[in-house]
Coordinates of C-alpha atoms in Angstrom, one line a residue:
M1 CA 95.6 57.9 122.2
N2 CA 95.0 61.3 120.9
V3 CA 92.4 63.6 122.5
D4 CA 91.3 67.2 122.2
V5 CA 91.9 68.6 125.7
I6 CA 93.6 67.5 128.9
F7 CA 93.0 69.3 132.2
H8 CA 95.9 68.3 134.4
G9 CA 97.7 69.0 137.7
G10 CA 95.0 70.2 140.0
F11 CA 92.2 68.8 142.2
V12 CA 89.7 66.7 140.3
I13 CA 86.3 66.4 141.9
T14 CA 84.7 63.5 140.1
M15 CA 81.4 63.1 142.1
E16 CA 81.8 59.4 141.5
G17 CA 81.1 56.9 144.4
P18 CA 79.2 57.8 147.5
G19 CA 81.0 61.1 148.2
T20 CA 82.8 63.6 146.0
G21 CA 85.5 61.4 144.6
I22 CA 88.5 63.7 144.9
I23 CA 91.8 63.1 143.0
E24 CA 94.3 65.5 144.4
N25 CA 96.7 65.7 141.4
G26 CA 94.3 64.6 138.8
A27 CA 93.6 64.9 135.1
V28 CA 90.6 64.7 132.8
A29 CA 91.0 64.0 129.1
V30 CA 88.3 65.1 126.6
K31 CA 87.7 63.8 123.1
G32 CA 84.9 65.3 121.1
N33 CA 82.0 65.8 123.4
R34 CA 82.9 63.0 125.8
I35 CA 85.2 62.4 128.7
A36 CA 87.9 60.0 127.5
A37 CA 89.8 59.5 130.8
V38 CA 89.9 60.5 134.5
G39 CA 92.7 59.7 136.8
P40 CA 96.0 60.7 138.4
T41 CA 97.9 63.2 136.2
A42 CA 100.9 61.0 135.6
D43 CA 98.7 58.1 134.3
V44 CA 96.6 60.3 132.0
L45 CA 99.6 62.2 130.6
R46 CA 101.4 58.9 129.9
E47 CA 98.4 57.3 128.0
Y48 CA 97.1 60.3 126.1
R49 CA 98.3 63.1 123.8
A50 CA 96.2 66.3 123.4
E51 CA 95.7 69.2 121.0
R52 CA 95.5 71.4 124.1
Y53 CA 96.8 71.1 127.6
I54 CA 95.3 73.1 130.4
D55 CA 97.4 73.4 133.5
T56 CA 95.0 73.3 136.5
A57 CA 97.5 73.5 139.4
G58 CA 96.0 75.5 142.2
K59 CA 92.5 74.9 140.7
A60 CA 89.7 72.4 140.8
V61 CA 88.1 70.6 138.0
M62 CA 84.6 69.3 138.5
P63 CA 81.3 68.5 136.7
G64 CA 79.2 71.5 135.8
F65 CA 76.3 72.3 138.1
V66 CA 72.8 71.0 137.2
D67 CA 70.1 73.5 138.1
S68 CA 67.2 71.1 137.8
H69 CA 64.3 73.5 138.3
I70 CA 64.4 77.1 137.0
H71 CA 62.1 79.6 135.4
T72 CA 64.7 81.8 133.5
G73 CA 62.1 84.2 132.0
D74 CA 61.2 85.4 135.5
V75 CA 64.4 87.3 135.8
I76 CA 62.9 90.2 133.8
V77 CA 61.2 91.2 137.1
R78 CA 64.1 90.3 139.3
S79 CA 63.7 91.4 142.9
C80 CA 60.3 93.1 142.2
A81 CA 58.2 90.8 144.4
Q82 CA 60.4 90.4 147.5
D83 CA 59.8 91.0 151.2
I84 CA 56.1 90.6 150.9
P85 CA 53.7 88.1 152.6
G86 CA 54.0 84.6 151.1
D87 CA 50.2 84.1 150.8
V88 CA 50.0 87.0 148.2
W89 CA 53.4 86.5 146.6
R90 CA 52.1 84.5 143.6
I91 CA 48.8 86.0 142.4
H92 CA 49.3 89.5 143.8
G93 CA 53.1 89.7 143.7
I94 CA 54.9 88.2 140.7
L95 CA 52.1 87.2 138.4
P96 CA 50.8 90.8 137.8
L97 CA 54.3 91.9 137.0
L98 CA 54.8 89.1 134.6
G99 CA 51.4 89.8 133.1
A100 CA 52.6 93.3 132.2
A101 CA 55.6 91.8 130.3
R102 CA 55.6 90.8 126.6
E103 CA 57.0 87.7 125.1
E104 CA 60.2 89.4 124.0
D105 CA 60.7 90.6 127.6
Y106 CA 60.6 87.0 128.9
I107 CA 63.1 86.0 126.2
I108 CA 65.7 88.6 127.0
G109 CA 65.2 88.0 130.8
S110 CA 65.9 84.4 130.2
R111 CA 69.0 85.1 128.2
L112 CA 70.4 87.3 131.0
N113 CA 69.6 84.6 133.5
I114 CA 71.4 81.9 131.5
I115 CA 74.5 84.1 131.1
E116 CA 74.6 84.8 134.8
A117 CA 74.3 81.1 135.7
L118 CA 76.8 79.9 133.1
K119 CA 79.5 82.2 134.3
A120 CA 79.0 80.8 137.8
G121 CA 79.3 77.2 136.7
T122 CA 75.8 76.0 135.8
T123 CA 76.1 73.9 132.6
T124 CA 72.6 72.2 132.6
F125 CA 69.3 73.9 133.1
G126 CA 66.0 72.3 133.9
D127 CA 64.0 75.3 132.5
F128 CA 60.3 75.3 133.0
Y129 CA 58.7 78.3 131.3
S130 CA 56.6 79.8 128.5
P131 CA 57.1 80.6 125.7
M132 CA 59.7 77.9 125.7
S133 CA 59.6 77.5 122.0
S134 CA 61.3 80.9 121.8
I135 CA 63.4 80.7 125.0
V136 CA 65.0 77.5 123.9
Q137 CA 66.9 79.5 121.2
N138 CA 68.9 81.2 124.1
Y139 CA 70.3 77.8 125.0
I140 CA 71.1 77.0 121.4
D141 CA 72.9 80.3 120.9
L142 CA 74.8 80.4 124.2
G143 CA 76.0 76.8 124.1
A144 CA 74.4 75.6 127.3
R145 CA 72.7 72.2 128.0
A146 CA 69.0 72.4 128.7
C147 CA 66.1 70.1 129.5
V148 CA 63.2 72.3 128.7
S149 CA 59.4 72.3 129.1
D150 CA 56.5 74.7 128.7
M151 CA 54.6 75.8 131.8
I152 CA 51.2 74.3 131.1
N153 CA 48.3 75.8 133.0
E154 CA 44.8 77.2 132.5
M155 CA 45.3 80.5 134.4
P156 CA 44.1 83.7 132.9
K157 CA 46.8 86.4 132.4
D158 CA 45.1 88.9 134.7
T159 CA 45.4 87.7 138.3
I160 CA 45.4 90.9 140.3
H161 CA 41.7 90.7 141.2
L162 CA 41.6 87.0 142.0
S163 CA 41.1 85.7 145.5
Q164 CA 42.9 82.6 146.8
D165 CA 39.8 81.9 149.0
E166 CA 37.6 81.3 145.9
L167 CA 37.9 78.6 143.3
L168 CA 40.2 80.0 140.7
P169 CA 38.7 80.5 137.2
L170 CA 40.5 78.2 134.8
D171 CA 40.3 78.5 131.0
S172 CA 40.6 75.2 129.0
A173 CA 41.4 77.1 125.8
I174 CA 44.6 78.5 127.5
G175 CA 45.6 75.0 128.8
N176 CA 45.1 73.3 125.4
R177 CA 47.1 76.0 123.7
K178 CA 50.0 75.6 126.1
L179 CA 49.9 71.8 125.9
E180 CA 50.0 72.0 122.1
S181 CA 53.0 74.4 122.4
N182 CA 54.8 71.8 124.6
I183 CA 54.1 69.1 122.1
K184 CA 55.5 71.2 119.3
L185 CA 58.5 72.0 121.4
L186 CA 59.2 68.4 122.0
E187 CA 58.7 67.4 118.4
E188 CA 61.1 70.1 117.1
Y189 CA 63.8 70.2 119.8
H190 CA 64.0 66.9 121.8
Q191 CA 67.5 65.4 121.5
S192 CA 68.6 68.2 119.1
H193 CA 71.8 70.2 118.7
D194 CA 74.1 67.3 119.3
G195 CA 71.9 66.2 122.2
R196 CA 72.3 69.5 124.2
I197 CA 68.6 70.2 124.1
T198 CA 66.1 67.7 125.5
C199 CA 62.5 68.2 126.4
R200 CA 59.8 67.2 128.9
F201 CA 56.3 68.2 129.7
G202 CA 55.7 71.0 132.3
M203 CA 52.5 70.7 134.4
H204 CA 52.6 74.0 136.3
T205 CA 50.7 72.7 139.4
V206 CA 47.4 70.9 140.0
E207 CA 46.1 74.3 141.4
Y208 CA 46.1 75.7 137.8
C209 CA 45.0 72.6 135.9
T210 CA 41.7 70.7 135.6
V211 CA 41.7 66.9 135.9
E212 CA 41.0 66.7 132.1
L213 CA 44.2 68.6 131.3
L214 CA 46.2 66.6 133.9
R215 CA 45.1 63.4 132.2
E216 CA 46.1 64.7 128.8
I217 CA 49.5 65.9 129.9
K218 CA 50.2 62.5 131.4
A219 CA 49.1 60.7 128.2
Q220 CA 51.3 62.8 126.1
A221 CA 54.3 62.2 128.4
D222 CA 53.7 58.5 128.1
K223 CA 53.4 58.7 124.4
Y224 CA 56.7 60.5 123.9
Q225 CA 58.4 58.6 126.8
V226 CA 59.6 61.8 128.5
G227 CA 59.5 63.2 132.1
I228 CA 57.2 65.7 133.7
N229 CA 58.1 68.8 135.8
T230 CA 55.7 70.2 138.4
H231 CA 55.3 72.1 141.6
L232 CA 53.8 70.0 144.3
S233 CA 52.1 71.3 147.5
Q234 CA 54.2 74.4 147.3
S235 CA 51.6 76.4 149.3
N236 CA 48.6 76.0 151.5
G237 CA 46.7 77.8 148.7
E238 CA 47.5 75.1 146.3
N239 CA 46.3 72.4 148.7
K240 CA 43.1 74.3 149.3
Q241 CA 42.4 74.9 145.6
C242 CA 43.0 71.2 144.8
M243 CA 40.6 70.2 147.7
M244 CA 37.9 72.6 146.5
R245 CA 38.2 71.5 142.9
N246 CA 38.9 67.7 143.2
G247 CA 38.0 66.7 146.8
C248 CA 41.5 65.6 147.6
R249 CA 45.0 67.0 148.1
P250 CA 47.7 67.3 145.3
A251 CA 49.8 64.2 146.1
E252 CA 46.7 62.0 146.3
L253 CA 45.4 63.4 143.0
L254 CA 48.7 62.8 141.2
D255 CA 48.9 59.3 142.6
R256 CA 45.4 58.5 141.3
L257 CA 46.3 59.9 137.9
G258 CA 49.5 57.8 137.7
Y259 CA 51.9 60.8 137.9
L260 CA 54.1 59.6 140.8
G261 CA 57.2 57.8 139.8
P262 CA 60.8 58.2 138.5
R263 CA 59.7 60.4 135.5
L264 CA 58.1 63.0 137.7
T265 CA 60.3 65.8 139.1
A266 CA 58.4 67.7 141.9
A267 CA 59.6 71.0 143.3
H268 CA 59.1 72.1 146.9
L269 CA 56.5 69.9 148.8
T270 CA 56.7 72.7 151.4
C271 CA 53.1 72.2 152.5
A272 CA 53.0 68.4 152.2
T273 CA 52.2 66.2 155.2
Q274 CA 54.7 63.6 156.5
E275 CA 52.6 60.9 154.9
E276 CA 52.5 62.6 151.6
V277 CA 56.3 63.1 151.7
R278 CA 56.7 59.4 152.3
R279 CA 54.3 58.5 149.6
V280 CA 56.0 60.7 147.0
A281 CA 59.5 59.6 148.0
E282 CA 58.7 55.9 147.9
S283 CA 57.2 56.3 144.4
G284 CA 60.6 57.2 142.9
T285 CA 59.6 60.8 142.2
V286 CA 62.6 63.1 142.6
M287 CA 62.1 66.1 144.9
V288 CA 63.8 69.4 144.0
L289 CA 64.9 71.7 146.9
C290 CA 64.9 75.4 146.0
M291 CA 65.9 76.7 149.4
G292 CA 66.7 80.3 148.5
S293 CA 63.4 80.6 146.7
N294 CA 61.3 79.2 149.6
M295 CA 63.1 81.3 152.2
L296 CA 62.5 84.5 150.1
V297 CA 58.9 83.8 149.3
D298 CA 57.6 82.7 152.7
G299 CA 60.4 81.7 155.0
S300 CA 59.5 78.0 154.7
L301 CA 61.8 75.0 154.9
P302 CA 60.9 72.3 152.4
P303 CA 61.0 68.7 153.8
A304 CA 64.2 67.6 151.9
R305 CA 65.7 65.9 154.9
Q306 CA 62.5 63.9 155.6
F307 CA 62.2 63.0 151.8
A308 CA 65.8 61.7 151.8
D309 CA 65.1 59.7 155.0
C310 CA 62.3 58.0 153.1
G311 CA 64.7 56.9 150.4
G312 CA 64.0 59.6 147.9
T313 CA 66.4 61.5 145.7
V314 CA 66.7 65.3 146.4
A315 CA 68.2 67.6 143.9
L316 CA 69.0 71.3 144.3
A317 CA 67.9 74.2 142.1
T318 CA 67.5 78.0 142.1
D319 CA 63.8 78.2 141.0
Q320 CA 62.4 81.5 139.8
A321 CA 65.7 83.5 139.8
N322 CA 64.1 86.6 141.3
N323 CA 67.4 87.5 143.0
C324 CA 70.3 85.5 141.6
S325 CA 71.1 82.2 139.9
F326 CA 74.3 80.6 141.2
M327 CA 74.4 77.2 142.7
F328 CA 77.2 78.1 145.2
G329 CA 74.7 80.3 147.0
E330 CA 72.0 77.7 146.8
M331 CA 74.3 75.1 148.3
K332 CA 75.2 77.4 151.2
C333 CA 71.5 78.2 151.8
A334 CA 70.4 74.6 151.8
A335 CA 73.1 73.6 154.3
L336 CA 72.8 76.5 156.7
F337 CA 69.1 76.8 156.9
T338 CA 68.7 73.1 157.4
K339 CA 71.2 73.1 160.2
H340 CA 69.4 76.1 161.8
A341 CA 65.9 74.5 161.5
T342 CA 67.0 71.2 163.0
Q343 CA 69.5 72.6 165.5
D344 CA 71.8 69.9 164.2
A345 CA 75.1 70.9 162.5
T346 CA 75.4 67.4 161.0
Q347 CA 72.5 67.9 158.7
M348 CA 73.1 68.8 155.0
P349 CA 76.9 68.4 155.1
A350 CA 78.9 70.1 152.4
W351 CA 79.6 66.9 150.5
K352 CA 75.9 66.1 150.3
V353 CA 74.7 69.5 149.0
L354 CA 77.5 69.3 146.3
R355 CA 76.0 66.0 145.2
M356 CA 72.5 67.6 145.2
A357 CA 73.9 70.3 142.9
T358 CA 75.5 67.8 140.4
I359 CA 74.8 64.1 140.2
E360 CA 71.4 64.3 142.1
G361 CA 70.4 67.1 139.8
A362 CA 71.2 64.9 136.8
K363 CA 69.0 62.2 138.3
A364 CA 66.1 64.7 138.6
L365 CA 66.3 65.1 134.8
T366 CA 66.9 61.4 134.2
M367 CA 70.3 62.2 132.8
E368 CA 72.6 60.7 135.4
D369 CA 74.1 58.3 132.9
Q370 CA 75.2 61.3 130.8
I371 CA 76.1 64.2 133.1
G372 CA 76.6 65.1 136.8
S373 CA 80.0 63.4 137.4
L374 CA 83.3 63.0 135.7
R375 CA 83.6 59.5 134.3
P376 CA 84.9 58.1 131.0
G377 CA 82.1 58.0 128.5
K378 CA 80.0 60.7 130.1
L379 CA 79.4 64.1 128.3
A380 CA 82.2 66.6 128.8
D381 CA 80.4 69.3 130.9
I382 CA 83.2 70.6 133.0
I383 CA 84.0 73.7 135.1
L384 CA 87.4 74.9 136.3
I385 CA 87.5 76.8 139.6
D386 CA 90.3 79.1 140.6
L387 CA 91.3 78.4 144.2
S388 CA 93.7 81.3 144.6
Y389 CA 91.2 83.7 146.2
P390 CA 91.8 84.6 149.8
H391 CA 88.4 83.2 151.0
L392 CA 89.3 79.7 149.5
N393 CA 92.5 79.5 151.5
P394 CA 94.4 77.9 153.2
I395 CA 93.9 74.5 151.7
Y396 CA 94.3 71.4 153.7
T397 CA 94.7 68.0 152.1
S398 CA 95.7 65.7 155.0
P399 CA 94.6 64.4 157.5
I400 CA 91.7 66.8 156.9
R401 CA 90.7 67.8 153.4
N402 CA 88.8 71.2 153.4
L403 CA 88.3 71.7 149.6
I404 CA 84.6 70.8 149.5
P405 CA 83.5 72.8 152.6
N406 CA 85.5 75.8 151.2
L407 CA 83.6 75.6 147.9
V408 CA 80.2 75.2 149.6
Y409 CA 80.5 77.7 152.4
S410 CA 82.9 80.3 150.9
A411 CA 82.8 80.3 147.1
R412 CA 80.7 83.0 145.5
G413 CA 80.6 81.9 141.8
H414 CA 83.0 84.4 140.3
E415 CA 85.8 81.9 141.0
V416 CA 84.6 79.8 138.0
E417 CA 87.3 80.5 135.4
L418 CA 86.3 78.1 132.6
V419 CA 83.1 76.4 131.5
M420 CA 83.0 73.5 129.0
V421 CA 79.7 72.1 127.7
N422 CA 79.5 69.1 125.4
G423 CA 83.3 69.4 124.9
Q424 CA 83.2 73.0 123.8
I425 CA 84.7 75.8 125.9
I426 CA 82.1 78.6 126.2
V427 CA 83.6 80.5 129.1
E428 CA 87.3 81.1 129.4
N429 CA 89.3 83.4 131.7
H430 CA 85.8 84.4 133.1
V431 CA 84.7 85.7 129.8
L432 CA 81.6 84.3 128.0
L433 CA 82.7 83.5 124.4
T434 CA 79.2 83.0 122.9
E435 CA 77.6 86.4 123.6
K436 CA 78.4 90.0 124.4
E437 CA 76.8 90.1 127.8
E438 CA 76.7 93.9 127.9
D439 CA 74.3 93.9 124.9
V440 CA 72.0 91.6 126.8
I441 CA 72.1 93.7 129.9
Q442 CA 71.2 96.8 127.9
K443 CA 68.3 95.1 126.2
A444 CA 67.0 93.7 129.6
N445 CA 67.1 97.2 131.0
E446 CA 65.2 98.6 128.0
A447 CA 62.6 95.9 128.6
A448 CA 62.3 96.8 132.3
G449 CA 61.8 100.5 131.4
R450 CA 59.0 99.6 129.0
I451 CA 57.3 97.3 131.7
S452 CA 57.6 100.2 134.2
R453 CA 55.9 102.6 131.8
D454 CA 53.1 100.1 131.0
L455 CA 52.5 99.4 134.7
A456 CA 52.2 103.1 135.4
Q457 CA 49.1 103.1 133.1
H458 CA 47.2 100.8 135.5
D459 CA 45.6 102.2 138.7
W460 CA 46.1 98.8 140.5
A461 CA 49.9 98.9 140.0
A462 CA 50.2 101.6 142.8
G463 CA 48.8 99.0 145.2
L464 CA 51.4 96.3 144.4
P465 CA 53.3 95.5 147.7
L466 CA 56.7 96.8 146.5
A467 CA 55.1 99.8 144.8
K468 CA 53.8 100.9 148.1
L469 CA 57.1 100.4 149.8
T470 CA 58.8 102.4 147.0
S471 CA 56.4 105.3 147.2
E472 CA 56.9 105.4 151.0
G473 CA 60.7 105.7 150.4
Y474 CA 61.8 102.3 151.7
Y475 CA 63.0 101.3 148.2

């Protein structure tokens, strides 16, 4: 049988079965945008002929990472709201900064973020942001796969003077406008560009939505038969706001409104009770663990282990991308912080976090039948990792195989040599083929300069936590 590409001669990490499904001298054949064959090199080369052969000796072939919860536009204010108290991080930290940015700033920040992640092996993005109708073009241009949604809320743009202790003022006109934008996004882009772009609805959080808007989001998701993204009990402030507005906590409210279930992907659950964790897990809702984000914002450890113990699926993601977006780092954070918190080195083993970054991430986006593992018939989203770097050696294969621990605990992202999405190679020899990244970096810095100048016009900007630290010479 004739195919387009055969990767052959190296490790193949299929992510099939209960573990990582390693074939030590394996091959993957690709025809069109699908995987045609996976197996031992000798078998695949005997049965298939290719237009191009890629020798992967000394390398590892695996499915691309699935970053199931990310806000790519936030990268325009990367590292500008760090090392500050978690209770002020949102409304007095990052939101005022984003409020000073323009739509074109979010778009160029998103493009920079996607490039960064692509080159480190992320092939699918669960992007949850506004204005997604503009940001989605980044994925189309760059060749990535994305499951996108708007961030629907009723929050006013100016949050610097708001207090978390008072009921937040919500504006239904803002919420309706954002909901309409999400509907338009779905009608225009769902299952478009050879299936690379799919859409969901994005309910920011119950803290920023009235019950009326929550009901309408759910009704629209049911109408279009698509999933919903949200943040759930990500802070005590969210729980408090929900109690003040609705007389109950977020998990109970979402249960009452029919949200809980396999079509809901919920990030964090950091401030959920044990009973709420059980309730959400047993409903079939997928939890997304964003360990690096949570540790940066408030040093918290989300209940991923407890969620999994209750039978729930846990995926891994990078979240708001304030610092960096590479899944190798997220896997290492998830494993090490969980071991530290539990004082149990058996928790979050390397093989498990690799599954959370691939096939479990695919489940979070209800795409596990299409991506997340290497299997004939699945979409050809594949990365090639160069194992020749000192920190990935020596390599043991028997009786102990150390390939997966090396990747999880030692890899840094730059080892990704080739990235294929939907059967098309978009990164080769570490070079992005679909964009001149230096042009994007320049535009992002121009946007940052403009945001800085605009912030300087506001008296309140001098009181921002990192502005104070900067003026005092710490930054």
